[in-house]
């Protein structure tokens, strides 16, 4: 029988390896930024076009590469970081697998320019689908510039799996945030389609967080510090009152490398137990420093997951450190039966000395001077004066006068009786057409039997069609706020709001001013409480950034769905009879009453025959 196993060609092997390393443009951004950091750069620029599909370029001022190194960097398993397997447990750098550039070059057009400080000229290499097109001497500044163009140009199937530019750009920005937060000692600049999105100067960790997520973030942060032999923790957690419904602002950095860990995330959630509202998640930006020998980074192609030797100890230390910080800064309640917080000395009076009050006594004062006294047995008694007892009754009329109050003539106001349009039987039948079951379902009778409606999904359908109609006809009704409402967002969130501003105004929102990090709202749609506005916009931004577009994708449709989801009455909310009946009537006036905006069933029916069978 003939041999059937054969070695794959290099270009095919590289494309297969690229599937592990490069999943989307954000993967390229991560690898190139980490290479720039390993090159000891202190200034890095990231340039993006069309969410990275057309161009991803990273420019750094690092130490650069020689001609030979520049060529070898595109070979598989070529790296300067490790020499033996033992080096995998002494890693202090980012890129050590030696597959990133080879994988990227296999599925894109790559152009590399690099120069070392000691050399007069640099080197330029152009690679197209693993094939070296040219390698020339070039004049270029110190450092490295690498451009990745036309990602997945030779694998159309992979390119078709990419999401919309909005979704892919969000992933790119997420990767940029992760690298920039881990290295506040490096200046970063981010340009998207020719416009500057971020310009982050060298700063401390707190200032880097504020520069990325907006100035309002500063007041939300609580510092966390803990130094033990096993683990060193530094960073910040967000105050409970600023917790969000999304998990966007949650960052763990182990030895300056971003990681994801559900186990450690649970430690944070446990520390916040009892302080967060249901459905909200705390923000945290925590740096964990551990011995490299106690962790294994090389268990996942993207290196975002790490295996710890002793996870239980890390869990306990992390939970205790966060809990201690929340208590230390009076965020968490303190159990102390002796201490009265109202008696605490304000900080401004801590070092002030107390002033002794002056007491003046009138020695000539005698409270018994004008009263007669009876002396007997050496004891004096006060004699009550009864000569003016008639004055106690001055102003009262004598009994029997004509002005005496006659309570028999008091009349009580009663409600006017109205004639009902229905007989008693009809009225009783009308008031019992709907019932609410467990504050979740509305039960109503129909001719054939019984109708059960999910109140949350039904209200979503009603609001969805109302919002869609208002945005389509541009007739949204707005209620003006007494005072303008100012909300703070990050740069990327402001970009999303600007994209949806026109549609939001058609629903009833009125924006008086949109700045770089905040928006000012003077009007909201009718029925939207002011306290819910920030929650609605945060949920909307999250939905837009995470939405998977299809052939019928529409920003208007997405906006209507998101607002309906945020404003619909929740499970557990009690409804009056009139509200129940109004919801039933409004639901069946909708164009598609049987499903919610997310295509989930809104009601079920049960006939009398089906009920009868239950009793057989």
Coordinates of C-alpha atoms in Angstrom, one line a residue:
X1 CA 0.0 0.0 0.0
X2 CA 1.3 3.4 -1.0
X3 CA 2.4 5.9 1.7
X4 CA -0.2 8.6 2.2
X5 CA 1.4 10.9 4.9
X6 CA 3.4 13.7 3.6
X7 CA 4.9 17.0 4.9
X8 CA 2.9 20.1 4.3
X9 CA 4.5 22.9 2.2
X10 CA 5.8 25.8 4.3
X11 CA 3.3 28.3 3.0
X12 CA 0.4 25.9 3.9
X13 CA 1.8 25.3 7.3
X14 CA 2.2 29.0 7.9
X15 CA -1.5 29.6 6.9
X16 CA -2.6 26.9 9.3
X17 CA -0.5 28.4 12.1
X18 CA -1.9 31.8 11.3
X19 CA -5.4 30.4 12.2
X20 CA -4.2 30.1 15.8
X21 CA -2.3 33.4 16.1
X22 CA -4.3 35.7 13.8
X23 CA -8.1 35.5 14.2
X24 CA -8.9 39.1 13.4
X25 CA -7.1 42.5 12.9
X26 CA -7.0 42.9 16.7
X27 CA -4.7 39.9 16.9
X28 CA -2.2 41.6 14.5
X29 CA -2.3 44.8 16.6
X30 CA -1.6 42.8 19.8
X31 CA 1.4 41.0 18.3
X32 CA 3.0 44.1 16.7
X33 CA 2.5 46.2 19.8
X34 CA 4.1 43.6 22.0
X35 CA 7.1 43.3 19.6
X36 CA 7.6 47.1 19.8
X37 CA 7.6 46.9 23.6
X38 CA 10.2 44.1 23.5
X39 CA 12.3 46.3 21.3
X40 CA 12.5 48.7 24.3
X41 CA 10.7 51.5 22.6
X42 CA 9.4 54.5 24.7
X43 CA 7.2 55.9 22.0
X44 CA 4.8 53.7 19.9
X45 CA 2.3 54.8 17.2
X46 CA -0.6 52.6 15.9
X47 CA -2.2 53.5 12.6
X48 CA -5.5 51.7 11.5
X49 CA -7.6 51.9 8.4
X50 CA -10.9 50.3 7.9
X51 CA -10.8 48.6 11.3
X52 CA -7.5 47.0 10.4
X53 CA -8.7 45.2 7.3
X54 CA -6.9 47.5 5.0
X55 CA -4.0 48.6 7.1
X56 CA -2.4 47.9 10.5
X57 CA 0.8 49.9 11.0
X58 CA 3.0 50.1 14.2
X59 CA 5.9 52.5 14.4
X60 CA 8.3 52.4 17.3
X61 CA 11.6 54.1 18.2
X62 CA 13.1 50.9 19.7
X63 CA 16.5 49.4 19.1
X64 CA 15.7 48.0 15.6
X65 CA 17.1 44.9 13.8
X66 CA 20.1 44.1 11.7
X67 CA 19.7 42.9 8.1
X68 CA 19.9 39.2 9.0
X69 CA 17.6 39.5 12.0
X70 CA 15.0 41.4 9.9
X71 CA 14.9 38.5 7.4
X72 CA 15.0 35.7 10.1
X73 CA 12.1 37.4 12.0
X74 CA 9.7 36.1 9.4
X75 CA 10.8 32.5 9.7
X76 CA 8.7 30.0 11.8
X77 CA 9.9 29.4 15.4
X78 CA 12.5 32.1 15.1
X79 CA 12.9 34.2 18.3
X80 CA 15.6 36.0 20.3
X81 CA 13.8 35.4 23.6
X82 CA 14.5 31.8 24.5
X83 CA 17.3 29.3 23.9
X84 CA 16.1 26.2 25.8
X85 CA 12.8 24.9 27.2
X86 CA 13.8 26.1 30.7
X87 CA 13.6 29.7 29.5
X88 CA 9.8 29.3 29.1
X89 CA 9.6 29.6 32.9
X90 CA 11.8 32.7 33.1
X91 CA 9.9 34.9 30.7
X92 CA 10.1 38.7 31.1
X93 CA 9.2 39.6 27.5
X94 CA 6.1 39.4 25.3
X95 CA 6.7 37.6 22.0
X96 CA 8.6 34.4 22.6
X97 CA 6.8 31.8 20.4
X98 CA 8.4 33.0 17.2
X99 CA 5.3 32.5 15.1
X100 CA 3.6 35.9 15.0
X101 CA 5.4 37.6 12.1
X102 CA 5.6 34.3 10.1
X103 CA 1.8 33.8 10.6
X104 CA 1.0 37.4 9.7
X105 CA 3.2 37.3 6.6
X106 CA 1.4 34.2 5.4
X107 CA -2.0 35.9 5.1
X108 CA -1.2 39.5 4.3
X109 CA 1.0 42.0 2.5
X110 CA 3.8 43.0 5.0
X111 CA 6.3 45.8 4.7
X112 CA 9.1 46.1 7.3
X113 CA 11.5 49.0 7.7
X114 CA 14.0 48.9 10.5
X115 CA 17.3 50.5 11.5
X116 CA 19.7 50.2 14.5
X117 CA 21.1 53.3 16.1
X118 CA 24.7 52.5 15.2
X119 CA 23.9 52.1 11.4
X120 CA 23.6 54.9 8.9
X121 CA 20.9 53.2 6.8
X122 CA 18.2 50.6 7.5
X123 CA 16.7 47.7 5.8
X124 CA 13.3 47.3 4.0
X125 CA 11.6 43.9 3.4
X126 CA 8.3 43.3 1.4
X127 CA 6.6 40.0 1.9
X128 CA 3.4 38.8 0.1
X129 CA 1.8 35.6 1.3
X130 CA 5.1 34.2 2.8
X131 CA 7.0 35.1 -0.4
X132 CA 9.8 37.7 -0.1
X133 CA 9.1 40.2 -2.8
X134 CA 12.1 42.4 -2.1
X135 CA 14.8 43.3 0.4
X136 CA 16.5 46.7 0.0
X137 CA 18.6 49.2 1.8
X138 CA 16.5 52.2 2.8
X139 CA 16.8 55.5 4.7
X140 CA 14.6 55.3 7.8
X141 CA 14.6 56.6 11.4
X142 CA 15.9 54.5 14.3
X143 CA 13.5 51.8 15.3
X144 CA 11.0 49.7 13.4
X145 CA 8.0 50.4 11.2
X146 CA 5.9 47.4 10.1
X147 CA 2.8 47.7 7.9
X148 CA 0.3 44.8 7.5
X149 CA -2.0 45.4 4.5
X150 CA -5.0 43.6 3.0
X151 CA -5.4 41.0 5.8
X152 CA -6.6 37.5 4.6
X153 CA -6.2 38.6 1.0
X154 CA -5.3 35.0 0.0
X155 CA -7.9 33.4 2.3
X156 CA -11.3 34.9 1.3
X157 CA -13.2 32.5 3.5
X158 CA -11.5 33.8 6.6
X159 CA -12.1 37.4 5.5
X160 CA -15.8 36.7 5.1
X161 CA -15.9 35.7 8.8
X162 CA -14.8 39.2 9.9
X163 CA -17.6 41.3 11.5
X164 CA -18.5 44.9 10.6
X165 CA -16.0 47.7 11.0
X166 CA -17.6 48.9 14.2
X167 CA -17.2 45.5 15.9
X168 CA -13.7 44.9 14.6
X169 CA -12.6 48.4 15.6
X170 CA -13.9 47.7 19.1
X171 CA -11.7 44.6 19.3
X172 CA -8.7 46.6 18.1
X173 CA -9.3 49.3 20.7
X174 CA -9.6 46.7 23.4
X175 CA -6.2 45.3 22.5
X176 CA -4.7 48.8 22.4
X177 CA -6.2 49.5 25.9
X178 CA -4.7 46.3 27.3
X179 CA -1.2 47.0 26.1
X180 CA -1.3 50.8 26.9
X181 CA -2.6 50.2 30.5
X182 CA 0.1 47.6 31.2
X183 CA 2.9 50.1 30.2
X184 CA 2.2 53.6 31.4
X185 CA 5.9 54.3 31.1
X186 CA 5.6 54.3 27.3
X187 CA 3.8 56.9 25.3
X188 CA 1.2 55.6 22.8
X189 CA -0.7 57.3 19.9
X190 CA -3.6 55.7 18.0
X191 CA -4.8 57.0 14.6
X192 CA -8.0 55.6 13.1
X193 CA -8.7 56.5 9.4
X194 CA -6.5 59.5 9.6
X195 CA -7.9 61.0 12.8
X196 CA -6.2 60.8 16.2
X197 CA -8.2 58.7 18.7
X198 CA -5.8 58.5 21.6
X199 CA -2.6 60.3 22.5
X200 CA -1.3 58.9 25.8
X201 CA 1.8 60.6 27.3
X202 CA 4.1 58.9 29.8
X203 CA 2.4 58.9 33.1
X204 CA 1.6 56.9 36.2
X205 CA -0.9 54.1 36.3
X206 CA -3.8 56.1 37.6
X207 CA -3.3 58.9 35.1
X208 CA -3.1 56.4 32.3
X209 CA -6.5 55.0 33.3
X210 CA -7.9 58.5 33.4
X211 CA -6.4 59.4 30.0
X212 CA -8.1 56.3 28.4
X213 CA -11.5 56.2 30.1
X214 CA -12.1 59.9 30.7
X215 CA -11.5 62.4 33.5
X216 CA -14.6 61.3 35.4
X217 CA -12.9 58.0 36.1
X218 CA -10.6 59.5 38.6
X219 CA -13.2 59.9 41.3
X220 CA -14.4 56.3 40.8
X221 CA -11.1 54.6 41.7
X222 CA -10.1 53.1 45.0
X223 CA -6.4 52.2 45.4
X224 CA -5.4 48.6 46.2
X225 CA -1.9 47.8 47.6
X226 CA -0.6 44.5 49.0
X227 CA 2.9 43.1 49.1
X228 CA 3.6 39.5 50.2
X229 CA 6.2 37.0 49.5
X230 CA 3.9 35.1 47.1
X231 CA 2.1 38.0 45.3
X232 CA 2.4 41.8 45.0
X233 CA -0.8 43.6 44.2
X234 CA -1.2 47.2 43.0
X235 CA -3.8 49.0 41.1
X236 CA -7.4 50.2 41.6
X237 CA -10.9 49.0 41.9
X238 CA -14.1 51.0 41.0
X239 CA -16.5 52.2 43.7
X240 CA -19.6 50.1 43.9
X241 CA -22.0 53.0 43.0
X242 CA -20.3 53.3 39.6
X243 CA -20.6 49.5 38.7
X244 CA -21.7 48.9 35.2
X245 CA -24.0 46.3 33.6
X246 CA -21.2 45.3 31.2
X247 CA -17.8 43.8 32.0
X248 CA -15.8 46.2 29.9
X249 CA -13.5 47.8 32.5
X250 CA -12.0 44.7 34.1
X251 CA -8.3 44.2 33.7
X252 CA -5.8 41.8 35.3
X253 CA -2.1 42.2 34.5
X254 CA 0.3 39.5 35.5
X255 CA 3.9 40.7 35.2
X256 CA 2.8 43.4 32.8
X257 CA 0.8 41.0 30.6
X258 CA -3.0 41.2 30.2
X259 CA -4.7 37.9 31.2
X260 CA -8.3 36.6 31.5
X261 CA -9.1 34.5 34.6
X262 CA -12.6 33.6 35.6
X263 CA -11.3 32.3 38.9
X264 CA -9.6 35.5 39.9
X265 CA -12.5 37.5 38.7
X266 CA -14.7 35.5 41.1
X267 CA -12.3 36.7 43.9
X268 CA -13.1 40.3 43.1
X269 CA -16.8 39.6 42.9
X270 CA -16.6 37.9 46.3
X271 CA -14.9 41.0 47.8
X272 CA -17.7 43.2 46.5
X273 CA -20.4 40.9 47.8
X274 CA -23.3 42.8 49.2
X275 CA -22.2 46.1 47.7
X276 CA -23.3 45.7 44.1
X277 CA -26.8 45.8 42.6
X278 CA -28.0 42.7 40.8
X279 CA -26.7 42.4 37.3
X280 CA -23.9 44.9 37.7
X281 CA -20.1 44.3 37.6
X282 CA -17.3 46.1 39.4
X283 CA -14.5 47.7 37.5
X284 CA -10.9 46.9 38.4
X285 CA -7.4 47.6 37.1
X286 CA -5.0 45.3 39.0
X287 CA -1.3 44.6 38.5
X288 CA -0.2 41.2 39.9
X289 CA 3.5 40.6 40.2
X290 CA 4.5 36.9 40.8
X291 CA 7.6 34.8 40.3
X292 CA 7.8 33.8 36.6
X293 CA 8.7 30.2 37.7
X294 CA 5.3 29.9 39.4
X295 CA 3.3 30.5 36.2
X296 CA 3.0 28.9 32.8
X297 CA 2.2 31.4 30.0
X298 CA 2.5 29.0 27.1
X299 CA -0.8 27.3 27.4
X300 CA -2.8 29.3 24.9
X301 CA -1.9 30.7 21.4
X302 CA -3.0 34.2 22.3
X303 CA -1.2 34.1 25.7
X304 CA -4.2 35.6 27.5
X305 CA -4.6 32.6 29.8
X306 CA -2.0 31.7 32.5
X307 CA -1.7 28.6 34.6
X308 CA -0.8 29.4 38.3
X309 CA 1.0 27.0 40.6
X310 CA -1.1 27.9 43.6
X311 CA -4.4 29.6 42.5
X312 CA -6.1 29.2 45.9
X313 CA -3.5 31.3 47.7
X314 CA -3.7 34.0 45.0
X315 CA -7.5 34.0 45.3
X316 CA -7.5 34.5 49.1
X317 CA -4.8 37.3 48.9
X318 CA -6.6 39.1 46.1
X319 CA -10.0 38.9 47.8
X320 CA -8.6 40.1 51.2
X321 CA -6.6 43.0 49.6
X322 CA -9.7 44.3 47.7
X323 CA -11.9 43.9 50.8
X324 CA -9.4 45.7 52.9
X325 CA -9.2 48.6 50.5
X326 CA -13.0 48.9 50.3
X327 CA -13.2 49.0 54.1
X328 CA -10.1 51.3 54.6
X329 CA -11.6 54.0 52.3
X330 CA -15.1 53.7 54.0
X331 CA -16.6 52.1 50.9
X332 CA -17.7 48.9 52.7
X333 CA -19.6 49.0 56.0
X334 CA -17.6 48.6 59.2
X335 CA -18.9 46.4 62.0
X336 CA -18.1 48.4 65.2
X337 CA -20.7 48.6 68.0
X338 CA -18.7 51.2 70.0
X339 CA -17.9 53.7 67.3
X340 CA -20.3 56.5 66.3
X341 CA -19.4 57.9 62.9
X342 CA -21.2 61.2 63.7
X343 CA -18.6 61.9 66.4
X344 CA -15.5 61.5 64.1
X345 CA -13.3 64.6 64.0
X346 CA -13.1 66.2 60.6
X347 CA -9.6 66.2 59.0
X348 CA -9.4 69.9 59.1
X349 CA -9.8 70.0 62.9
X350 CA -7.4 67.1 63.7
X351 CA -4.5 69.3 64.9
X352 CA -6.6 72.2 66.4
X353 CA -6.7 72.6 70.2
X354 CA -10.0 72.9 71.8
X355 CA -11.1 76.2 73.4
X356 CA -12.4 76.1 77.0
X357 CA -15.8 77.9 77.2
X358 CA -16.2 80.8 79.6
X359 CA -19.0 80.5 82.2
X360 CA -20.5 83.5 83.8
X361 CA -22.6 83.2 87.0
X362 CA -25.0 85.9 88.3
X363 CA -24.4 85.5 92.1
X364 CA -27.3 87.9 92.9
X365 CA -29.9 85.7 91.2
X366 CA -32.6 84.3 93.5
X367 CA -35.5 82.4 92.0
X368 CA -37.4 82.4 95.3
X369 CA -37.2 86.1 96.0
X370 CA -40.8 87.0 95.1
X371 CA -42.5 84.0 96.6
X372 CA -43.8 83.6 100.1
X373 CA -42.3 80.9 102.2
X374 CA -43.5 78.8 105.0
X375 CA -40.9 77.7 107.4
X376 CA -41.2 74.7 109.7
X377 CA -38.9 72.1 111.1
X378 CA -35.9 73.9 109.4
X379 CA -37.4 73.2 105.9
X380 CA -39.0 75.8 103.6
X381 CA -41.9 74.9 101.4
X382 CA -43.3 76.9 98.4
X383 CA -46.9 78.0 98.8
X384 CA -48.9 77.9 95.6
X385 CA -50.8 81.0 94.7
X386 CA -54.5 80.5 94.0
X387 CA -55.7 84.0 93.9
X388 CA -55.7 84.2 90.1
X389 CA -57.4 80.9 89.3
X390 CA -60.2 82.7 87.4
X391 CA -57.7 83.8 84.7
X392 CA -57.4 80.2 83.6
X393 CA -60.9 80.4 82.1
X394 CA -60.7 83.8 80.4
X395 CA -62.0 83.5 76.8
X396 CA -64.3 80.6 77.3
X397 CA -68.0 81.2 76.9
X398 CA -70.4 80.1 79.6
X399 CA -72.6 77.1 79.0
X400 CA -75.8 77.7 77.2
X401 CA -74.9 80.8 75.1
X402 CA -75.9 81.2 71.5
X403 CA -72.3 80.8 70.3
X404 CA -71.8 77.4 71.7
X405 CA -70.6 74.8 69.2
X406 CA -73.4 72.5 68.1
X407 CA -71.7 69.3 66.9
X408 CA -75.1 67.9 65.7
X409 CA -74.9 70.3 62.8
X410 CA -71.4 69.1 61.5
X411 CA -71.6 67.8 57.9
X412 CA -69.1 65.3 56.4
X413 CA -68.1 65.6 52.8
X414 CA -68.8 62.4 50.8
X415 CA -67.9 61.3 47.3
X416 CA -70.4 61.9 44.7
X417 CA -72.1 58.8 43.4
X418 CA -71.9 58.2 39.6
X419 CA -74.2 56.1 37.6
X420 CA -72.3 53.1 36.1
X421 CA -72.7 52.3 32.4
X422 CA -72.6 48.6 33.3
X423 CA -74.7 46.5 35.5
X424 CA -73.1 45.0 38.6
X425 CA -72.6 41.6 36.9
X426 CA -70.9 43.2 33.9
X427 CA -68.7 45.4 36.1
X428 CA -67.5 42.4 38.2
X429 CA -66.8 40.5 35.0
X430 CA -64.8 43.4 33.6
X431 CA -62.6 43.9 36.6
X432 CA -61.5 40.3 36.7
X433 CA -60.4 39.8 33.1
X434 CA -56.6 39.8 33.9
X435 CA -54.5 38.4 36.7
X436 CA -50.8 38.7 37.5
X437 CA -49.0 35.5 38.4
X438 CA -45.8 35.7 40.5
X439 CA -45.3 39.3 39.2
X440 CA -44.1 37.7 36.0
X441 CA -47.0 36.6 33.9
X442 CA -50.3 38.2 33.0
X443 CA -53.1 35.6 32.8
X444 CA -56.2 36.5 30.8
X445 CA -59.3 34.7 29.6
X446 CA -60.2 34.2 25.9
X447 CA -63.1 32.5 24.3
X448 CA -61.2 29.2 23.7
X449 CA -59.6 29.1 27.1
X450 CA -56.7 30.9 28.8
X451 CA -53.9 33.3 27.6
X452 CA -50.6 33.6 29.5
X453 CA -48.3 36.6 28.6
X454 CA -44.7 37.2 29.7
X455 CA -44.9 40.8 30.8
X456 CA -41.2 41.6 30.2
X457 CA -41.1 40.3 26.6
X458 CA -44.5 41.7 25.8
X459 CA -43.5 45.2 26.9
X460 CA -40.3 44.9 24.9
X461 CA -42.4 44.2 21.7
X462 CA -44.7 47.2 22.5
X463 CA -41.8 49.6 23.1
X464 CA -39.8 48.3 20.2
X465 CA -42.5 49.0 17.7
X466 CA -43.2 52.5 19.2
X467 CA -39.5 53.5 19.0
X468 CA -39.2 52.1 15.5
X469 CA -42.2 54.1 14.4
X470 CA -41.0 57.3 16.0
X471 CA -37.5 57.0 14.4
X472 CA -39.0 56.1 11.0
X473 CA -41.5 59.0 11.0
X474 CA -39.1 61.3 13.0
X475 CA -41.9 62.2 15.4
X476 CA -40.4 61.3 18.8
X477 CA -41.9 63.2 21.7
X478 CA -39.5 64.7 24.2
X479 CA -39.9 65.8 27.8
X480 CA -37.6 68.7 28.8
X481 CA -35.4 68.3 31.9
X482 CA -35.5 71.0 34.6
X483 CA -31.6 70.9 34.7
X484 CA -29.3 69.6 32.0
X485 CA -28.0 66.1 32.5
X486 CA -24.2 65.7 32.0
X487 CA -22.9 62.2 31.4
X488 CA -19.2 61.2 31.0
X489 CA -18.0 58.6 28.6
X490 CA -14.7 57.4 27.1
X491 CA -13.5 58.6 23.7
X492 CA -14.7 55.5 21.9
X493 CA -18.1 55.7 23.5
X494 CA -18.5 59.3 22.4
X495 CA -17.7 58.2 18.9
X496 CA -20.6 55.6 19.0
X497 CA -23.0 58.3 20.5
X498 CA -22.1 60.6 17.6
X499 CA -22.9 57.9 15.1
X500 CA -26.4 57.3 16.7
X501 CA -27.1 60.9 17.6
X502 CA -29.6 61.6 14.8
X503 CA -31.6 58.4 15.5
X504 CA -31.5 59.1 19.3
X505 CA -33.0 62.6 18.7
X506 CA -35.8 61.1 16.6
X507 CA -36.8 59.0 19.7
X508 CA -37.0 62.0 21.9
X509 CA -33.4 62.6 23.2
X510 CA -32.2 66.2 23.0
X511 CA -28.4 66.7 23.0
X512 CA -27.4 70.3 23.8
X513 CA -23.6 69.6 23.7
X514 CA -21.4 66.7 22.8
X515 CA -17.8 67.1 24.0
X516 CA -14.7 64.8 23.8
X517 CA -15.5 63.0 27.1
X518 CA -19.1 64.0 28.0
X519 CA -22.5 64.7 26.6
X520 CA -25.1 67.2 27.9
X521 CA -28.8 66.1 27.6
X522 CA -31.7 68.6 28.0
X523 CA -34.5 66.3 26.9
X524 CA -35.4 62.6 27.1
X525 CA -38.2 60.5 25.5
X526 CA -41.6 60.6 27.3
X527 CA -41.7 57.9 30.0
X528 CA -38.0 57.6 30.4
X529 CA -36.9 58.5 34.0
X530 CA -33.8 60.7 34.3
X531 CA -32.1 58.2 36.5
X532 CA -32.3 55.6 33.7
X533 CA -30.7 57.7 31.0
X534 CA -27.1 56.7 31.7
X535 CA -28.0 53.1 32.0
X536 CA -29.8 53.2 28.7
X537 CA -26.9 54.8 26.8
X538 CA -24.3 52.5 28.4
X539 CA -26.4 49.4 27.3
X540 CA -26.9 50.9 23.9
X541 CA -23.2 51.5 23.4
X542 CA -22.5 47.9 24.5
X543 CA -25.1 46.5 22.1
X544 CA -23.8 48.5 19.2
X545 CA -20.2 47.5 19.8
X546 CA -21.0 43.8 20.3
X547 CA -23.8 43.4 17.7
X548 CA -23.1 40.8 15.0
X549 CA -24.4 42.5 11.7
X550 CA -26.3 40.5 9.2
X551 CA -27.8 41.3 5.8
X552 CA -30.7 43.1 7.4
X553 CA -28.5 45.0 9.9
X554 CA -29.8 48.5 10.7
X555 CA -28.6 51.0 13.3
X556 CA -32.2 52.2 13.7
X557 CA -33.4 48.6 14.4
X558 CA -30.6 48.0 16.8
X559 CA -31.3 51.2 18.6
X560 CA -35.0 50.4 19.0
X561 CA -34.2 46.9 20.3
X562 CA -31.6 48.2 22.8
X563 CA -33.9 51.0 24.2
X564 CA -36.8 48.6 24.4
X565 CA -34.7 46.1 26.3
X566 CA -33.5 48.8 28.8
X567 CA -36.9 50.4 29.4
X568 CA -39.2 47.3 29.5
X569 CA -40.8 46.5 32.8
X570 CA -38.8 43.8 34.6
X571 CA -39.9 40.4 35.9
X572 CA -41.0 40.9 39.5
X573 CA -42.7 44.3 39.0
X574 CA -46.3 44.4 40.3
X575 CA -48.9 45.8 37.9
X576 CA -52.3 47.3 38.6
X577 CA -55.4 45.9 36.8
X578 CA -55.5 48.8 34.4
X579 CA -51.8 48.4 33.5
X580 CA -52.3 44.7 32.9
X581 CA -55.3 45.3 30.6
X582 CA -53.5 48.1 28.8
X583 CA -50.5 45.9 28.1
X584 CA -52.7 43.1 26.7
X585 CA -54.5 45.6 24.4
X586 CA -51.3 47.2 23.3
X587 CA -49.6 43.9 22.6
X588 CA -52.3 42.6 20.3
X589 CA -52.2 46.0 18.5
X590 CA -48.6 45.3 17.5
X591 CA -47.7 44.0 14.0
X592 CA -45.9 40.9 15.4
X593 CA -47.4 40.3 18.9
X594 CA -46.3 36.7 19.2
X595 CA -42.5 37.3 19.5
X596 CA -40.3 39.8 21.3
X597 CA -37.7 41.9 19.4
X598 CA -35.2 39.1 19.9
X599 CA -37.6 36.5 18.5
X600 CA -38.6 34.9 21.8
X601 CA -42.2 33.9 22.5
X602 CA -44.3 36.6 24.3
X603 CA -47.4 34.6 25.1
X604 CA -48.9 31.1 25.0
X605 CA -52.6 29.9 24.9
X606 CA -54.2 26.9 26.6
X607 CA -57.6 25.8 25.4
X608 CA -60.3 24.4 27.7
X609 CA -59.8 21.0 26.2
X610 CA -56.2 21.0 27.2
X611 CA -57.1 22.1 30.7
X612 CA -59.7 19.3 30.8
X613 CA -57.1 16.7 29.9
X614 CA -55.0 17.8 32.9
X615 CA -57.8 16.5 35.2
X616 CA -58.2 13.1 33.6

